[in-house]
mmCIF file of C-alpha atoms and ligand atoms in Angstrom:
data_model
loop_
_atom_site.group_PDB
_atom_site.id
_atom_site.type_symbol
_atom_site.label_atom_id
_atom_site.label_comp_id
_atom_site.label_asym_id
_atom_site.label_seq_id
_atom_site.Cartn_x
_atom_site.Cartn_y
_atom_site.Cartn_z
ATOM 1 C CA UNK V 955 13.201 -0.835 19.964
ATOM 2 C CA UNK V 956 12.629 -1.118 16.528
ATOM 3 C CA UNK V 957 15.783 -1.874 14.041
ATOM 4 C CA UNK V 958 16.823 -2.151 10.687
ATOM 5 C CA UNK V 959 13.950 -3.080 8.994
ATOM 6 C CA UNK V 960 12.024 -3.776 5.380
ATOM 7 C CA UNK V 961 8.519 -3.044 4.784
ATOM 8 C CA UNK V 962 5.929 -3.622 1.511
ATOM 9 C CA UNK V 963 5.026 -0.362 -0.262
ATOM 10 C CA UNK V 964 2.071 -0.536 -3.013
ATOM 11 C CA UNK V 965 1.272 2.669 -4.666
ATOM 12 C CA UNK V 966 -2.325 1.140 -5.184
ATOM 13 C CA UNK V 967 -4.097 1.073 -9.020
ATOM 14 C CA UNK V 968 -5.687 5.038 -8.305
ATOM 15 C CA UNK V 969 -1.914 6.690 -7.368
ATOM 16 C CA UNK V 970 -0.683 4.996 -10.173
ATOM 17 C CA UNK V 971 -3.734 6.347 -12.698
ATOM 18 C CA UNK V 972 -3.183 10.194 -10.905
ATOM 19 C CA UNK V 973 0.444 9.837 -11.774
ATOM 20 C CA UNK V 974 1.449 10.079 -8.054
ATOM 21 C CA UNK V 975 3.984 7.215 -7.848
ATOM 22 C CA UNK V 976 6.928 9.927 -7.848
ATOM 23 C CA UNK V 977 5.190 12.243 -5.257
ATOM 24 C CA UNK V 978 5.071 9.138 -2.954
ATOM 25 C CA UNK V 979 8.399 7.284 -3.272
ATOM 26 C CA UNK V 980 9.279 11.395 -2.884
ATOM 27 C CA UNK V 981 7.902 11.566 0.275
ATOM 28 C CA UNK V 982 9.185 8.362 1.099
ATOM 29 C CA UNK V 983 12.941 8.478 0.179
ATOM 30 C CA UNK V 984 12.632 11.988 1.693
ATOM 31 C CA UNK V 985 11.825 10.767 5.372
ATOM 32 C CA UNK V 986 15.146 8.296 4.667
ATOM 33 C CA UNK V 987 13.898 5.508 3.693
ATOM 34 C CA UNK V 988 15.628 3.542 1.110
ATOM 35 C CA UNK V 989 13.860 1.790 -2.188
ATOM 36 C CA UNK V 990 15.695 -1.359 -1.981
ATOM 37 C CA UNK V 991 13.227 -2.902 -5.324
ATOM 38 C CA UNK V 992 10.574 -1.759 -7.471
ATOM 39 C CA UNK V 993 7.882 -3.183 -9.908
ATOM 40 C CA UNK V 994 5.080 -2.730 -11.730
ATOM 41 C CA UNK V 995 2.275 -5.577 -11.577
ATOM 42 C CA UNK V 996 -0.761 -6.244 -12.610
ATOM 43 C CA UNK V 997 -2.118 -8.826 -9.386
ATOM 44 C CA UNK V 998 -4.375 -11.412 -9.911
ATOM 45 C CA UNK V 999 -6.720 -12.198 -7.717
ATOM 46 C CA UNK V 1000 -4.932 -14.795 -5.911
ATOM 47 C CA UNK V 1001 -1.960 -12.829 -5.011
ATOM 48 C CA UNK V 1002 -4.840 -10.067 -4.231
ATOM 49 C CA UNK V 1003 -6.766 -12.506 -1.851
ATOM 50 C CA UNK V 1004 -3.507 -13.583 -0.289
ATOM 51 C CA UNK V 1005 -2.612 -10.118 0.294
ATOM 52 C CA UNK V 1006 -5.522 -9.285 2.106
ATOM 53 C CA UNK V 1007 -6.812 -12.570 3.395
ATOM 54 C CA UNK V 1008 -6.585 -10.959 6.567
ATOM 55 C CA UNK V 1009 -10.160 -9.084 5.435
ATOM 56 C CA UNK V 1010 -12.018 -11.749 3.748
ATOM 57 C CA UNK V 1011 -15.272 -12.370 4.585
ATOM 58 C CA UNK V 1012 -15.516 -8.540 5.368
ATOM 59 C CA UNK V 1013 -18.315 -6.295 3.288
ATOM 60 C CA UNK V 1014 -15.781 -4.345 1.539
ATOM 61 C CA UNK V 1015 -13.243 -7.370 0.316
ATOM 62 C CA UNK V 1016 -14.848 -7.729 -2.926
ATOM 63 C CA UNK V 1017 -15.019 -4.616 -3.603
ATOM 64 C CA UNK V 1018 -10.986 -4.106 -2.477
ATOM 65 C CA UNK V 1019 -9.828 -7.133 -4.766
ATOM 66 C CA UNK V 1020 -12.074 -5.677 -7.752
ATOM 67 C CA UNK V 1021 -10.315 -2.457 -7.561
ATOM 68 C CA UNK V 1022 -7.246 -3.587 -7.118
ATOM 69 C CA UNK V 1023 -7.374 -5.429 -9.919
ATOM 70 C CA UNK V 1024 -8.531 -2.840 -12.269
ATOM 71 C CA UNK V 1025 -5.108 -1.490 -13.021
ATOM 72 C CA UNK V 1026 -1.371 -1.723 -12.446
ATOM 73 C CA UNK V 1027 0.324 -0.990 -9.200
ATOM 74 C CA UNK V 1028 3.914 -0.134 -8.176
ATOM 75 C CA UNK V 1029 5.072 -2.398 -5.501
ATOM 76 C CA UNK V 1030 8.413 -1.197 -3.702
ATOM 77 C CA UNK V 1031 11.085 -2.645 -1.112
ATOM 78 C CA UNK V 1032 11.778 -0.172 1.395
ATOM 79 C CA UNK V 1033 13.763 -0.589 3.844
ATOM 80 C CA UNK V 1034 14.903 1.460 7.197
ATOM 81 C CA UNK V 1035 15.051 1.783 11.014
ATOM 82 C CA UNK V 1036 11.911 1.681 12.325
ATOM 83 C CA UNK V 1037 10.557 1.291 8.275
ATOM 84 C CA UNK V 1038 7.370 -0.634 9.237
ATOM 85 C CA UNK V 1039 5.858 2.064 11.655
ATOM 86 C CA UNK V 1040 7.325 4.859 10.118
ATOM 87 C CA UNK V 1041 5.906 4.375 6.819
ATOM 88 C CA UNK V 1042 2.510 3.471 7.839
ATOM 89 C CA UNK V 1043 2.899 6.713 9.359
ATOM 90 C CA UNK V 1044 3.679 8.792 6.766
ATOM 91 C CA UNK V 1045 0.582 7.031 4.757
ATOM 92 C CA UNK V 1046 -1.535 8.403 8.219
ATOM 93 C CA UNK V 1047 -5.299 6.853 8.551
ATOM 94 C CA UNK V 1048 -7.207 4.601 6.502
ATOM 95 C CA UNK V 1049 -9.520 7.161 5.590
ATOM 96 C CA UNK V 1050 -8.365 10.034 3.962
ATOM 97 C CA UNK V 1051 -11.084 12.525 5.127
ATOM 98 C CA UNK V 1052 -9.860 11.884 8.393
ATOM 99 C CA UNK V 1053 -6.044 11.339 7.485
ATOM 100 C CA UNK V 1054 -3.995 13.962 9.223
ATOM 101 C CA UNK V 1055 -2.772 16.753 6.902
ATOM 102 C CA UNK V 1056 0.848 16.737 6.157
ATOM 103 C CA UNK V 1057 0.720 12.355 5.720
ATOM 104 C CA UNK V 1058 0.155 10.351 2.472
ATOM 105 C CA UNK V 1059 -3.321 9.990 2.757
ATOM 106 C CA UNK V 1060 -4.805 13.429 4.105
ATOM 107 C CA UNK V 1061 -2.569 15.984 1.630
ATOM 108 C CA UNK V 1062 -3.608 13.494 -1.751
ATOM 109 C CA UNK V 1063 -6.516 11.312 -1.110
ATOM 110 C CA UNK V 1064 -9.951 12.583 -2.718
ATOM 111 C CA UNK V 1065 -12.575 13.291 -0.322
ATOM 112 C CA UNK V 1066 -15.808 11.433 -2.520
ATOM 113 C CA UNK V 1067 -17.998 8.118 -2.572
ATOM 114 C CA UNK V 1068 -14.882 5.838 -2.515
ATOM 115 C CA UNK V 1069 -12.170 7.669 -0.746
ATOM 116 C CA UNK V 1070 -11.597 4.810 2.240
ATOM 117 C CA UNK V 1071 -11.312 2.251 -0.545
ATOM 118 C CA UNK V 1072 -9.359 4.278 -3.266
ATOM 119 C CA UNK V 1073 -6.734 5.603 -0.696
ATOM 120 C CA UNK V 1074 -3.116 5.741 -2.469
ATOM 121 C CA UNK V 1075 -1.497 3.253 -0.538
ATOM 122 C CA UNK V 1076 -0.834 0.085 1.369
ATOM 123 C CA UNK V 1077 2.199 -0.453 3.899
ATOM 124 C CA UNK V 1078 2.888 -3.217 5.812
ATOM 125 C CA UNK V 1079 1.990 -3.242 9.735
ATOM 126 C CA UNK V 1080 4.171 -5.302 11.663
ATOM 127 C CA UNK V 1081 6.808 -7.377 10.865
ATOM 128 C CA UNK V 1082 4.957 -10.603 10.613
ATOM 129 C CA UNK V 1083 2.832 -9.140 7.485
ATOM 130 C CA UNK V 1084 6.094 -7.375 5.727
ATOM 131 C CA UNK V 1085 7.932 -10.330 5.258
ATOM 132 C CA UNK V 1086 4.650 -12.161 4.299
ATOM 133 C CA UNK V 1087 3.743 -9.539 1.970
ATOM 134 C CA UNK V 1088 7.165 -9.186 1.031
ATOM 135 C CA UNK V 1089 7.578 -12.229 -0.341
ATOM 136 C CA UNK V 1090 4.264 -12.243 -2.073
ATOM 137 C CA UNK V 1091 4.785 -9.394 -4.144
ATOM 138 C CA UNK V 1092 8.812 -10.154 -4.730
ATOM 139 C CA UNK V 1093 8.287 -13.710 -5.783
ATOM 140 C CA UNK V 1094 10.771 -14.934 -8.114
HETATM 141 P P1 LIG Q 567 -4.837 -0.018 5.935
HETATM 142 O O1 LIG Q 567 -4.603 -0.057 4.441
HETATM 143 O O2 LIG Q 567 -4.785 1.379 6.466
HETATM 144 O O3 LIG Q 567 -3.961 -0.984 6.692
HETATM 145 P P2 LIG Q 567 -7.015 -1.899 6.422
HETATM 146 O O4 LIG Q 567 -8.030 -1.741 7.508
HETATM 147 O O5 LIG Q 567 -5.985 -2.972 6.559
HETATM 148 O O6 LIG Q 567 -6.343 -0.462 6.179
HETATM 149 O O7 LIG Q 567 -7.836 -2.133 5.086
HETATM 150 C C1 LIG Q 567 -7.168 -2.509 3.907
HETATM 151 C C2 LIG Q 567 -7.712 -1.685 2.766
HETATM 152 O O8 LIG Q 567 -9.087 -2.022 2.577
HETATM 153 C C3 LIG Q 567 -7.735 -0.168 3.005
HETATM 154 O O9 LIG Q 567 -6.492 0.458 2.727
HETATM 155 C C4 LIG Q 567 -8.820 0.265 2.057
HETATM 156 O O10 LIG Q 567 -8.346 0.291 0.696
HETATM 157 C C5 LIG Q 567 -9.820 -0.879 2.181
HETATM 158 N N1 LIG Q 567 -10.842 -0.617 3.198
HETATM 159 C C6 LIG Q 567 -10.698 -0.730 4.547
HETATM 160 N N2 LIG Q 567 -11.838 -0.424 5.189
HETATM 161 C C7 LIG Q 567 -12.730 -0.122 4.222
HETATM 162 C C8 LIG Q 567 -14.102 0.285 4.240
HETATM 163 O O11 LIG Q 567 -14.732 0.430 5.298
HETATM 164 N N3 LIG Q 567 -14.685 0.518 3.035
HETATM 165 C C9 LIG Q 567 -14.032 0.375 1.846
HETATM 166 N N4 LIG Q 567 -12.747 -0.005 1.785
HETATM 167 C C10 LIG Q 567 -12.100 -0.255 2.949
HETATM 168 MG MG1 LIG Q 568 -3.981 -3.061 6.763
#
């Protein structure tokens, strides 16, 4: 069973531009989660292709680092029992036209050309990647 745990929250470049960092660190201080730290950053692409190395190679990477890059995003600390899968949770599936209603993703993500790419959010998924991404995004 899952314990105390901290997970890497970005509020990706298209939440920040629709003004929907509150509405998210809402939902997620809400659920109990605590925001531990907080930033704004612009990434370069290095900390972008670290990030997501996991995808490089793939059709859409380019595409992912590009956007990503094109404005600031809000990385947070949260932390919690069970913070890893219960955030990704609340964020619900990749896509938002298929995101469940009531998560992250299906009650704010635009249904249109770009929606899988432009989707809100990123939150860790297992331990191994938080405290990867963790200390990535919370370098010193
Ligand atoms: P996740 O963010 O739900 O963990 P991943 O599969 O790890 O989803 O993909 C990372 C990010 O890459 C997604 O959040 C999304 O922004 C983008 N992405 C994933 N698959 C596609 C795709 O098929 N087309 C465009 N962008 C994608
Ligand atoms: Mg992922």
């Amino acid at each position: 069973m899952a314990g105390l745990e901290e997970t890497l929250v970005l509020v990706k470049p298209d939440g920040v531009a629709r003004n929907l960092t509150g509405e998210i660190l809402s939902r997620i201080e809400a659920k109990g989660y605590q925001l531990v730290d907080i930033r704004m950053v612009e990434p370069n692409r290095d900390l972008l292709s670290a990030h997501y190395a996991e995808h490089e190679g793939k059709p859409f990477f380019d595409p992912l680092v590009n956007f990503m890059e094109s404005g600031p995003v809000v990385a947070m600390r949260i932390a919690g029992h069970a913070a890893i899968a219960g955030v990704r949770s609340l964020c619900g599936a990749t896509d938002p036209t298929a995101a469940a209603p009531g998560t992250i993703r299906g009650d704010l993500g635009r249904d249109w050309g770009l929606a899988v790419q432009q989707n809100l959010i990123h939150a860790s998924d297992s331990l191994e990647s938080s405290s990867r991404e963790l200390a990535l995004w919370f370098a010193r």
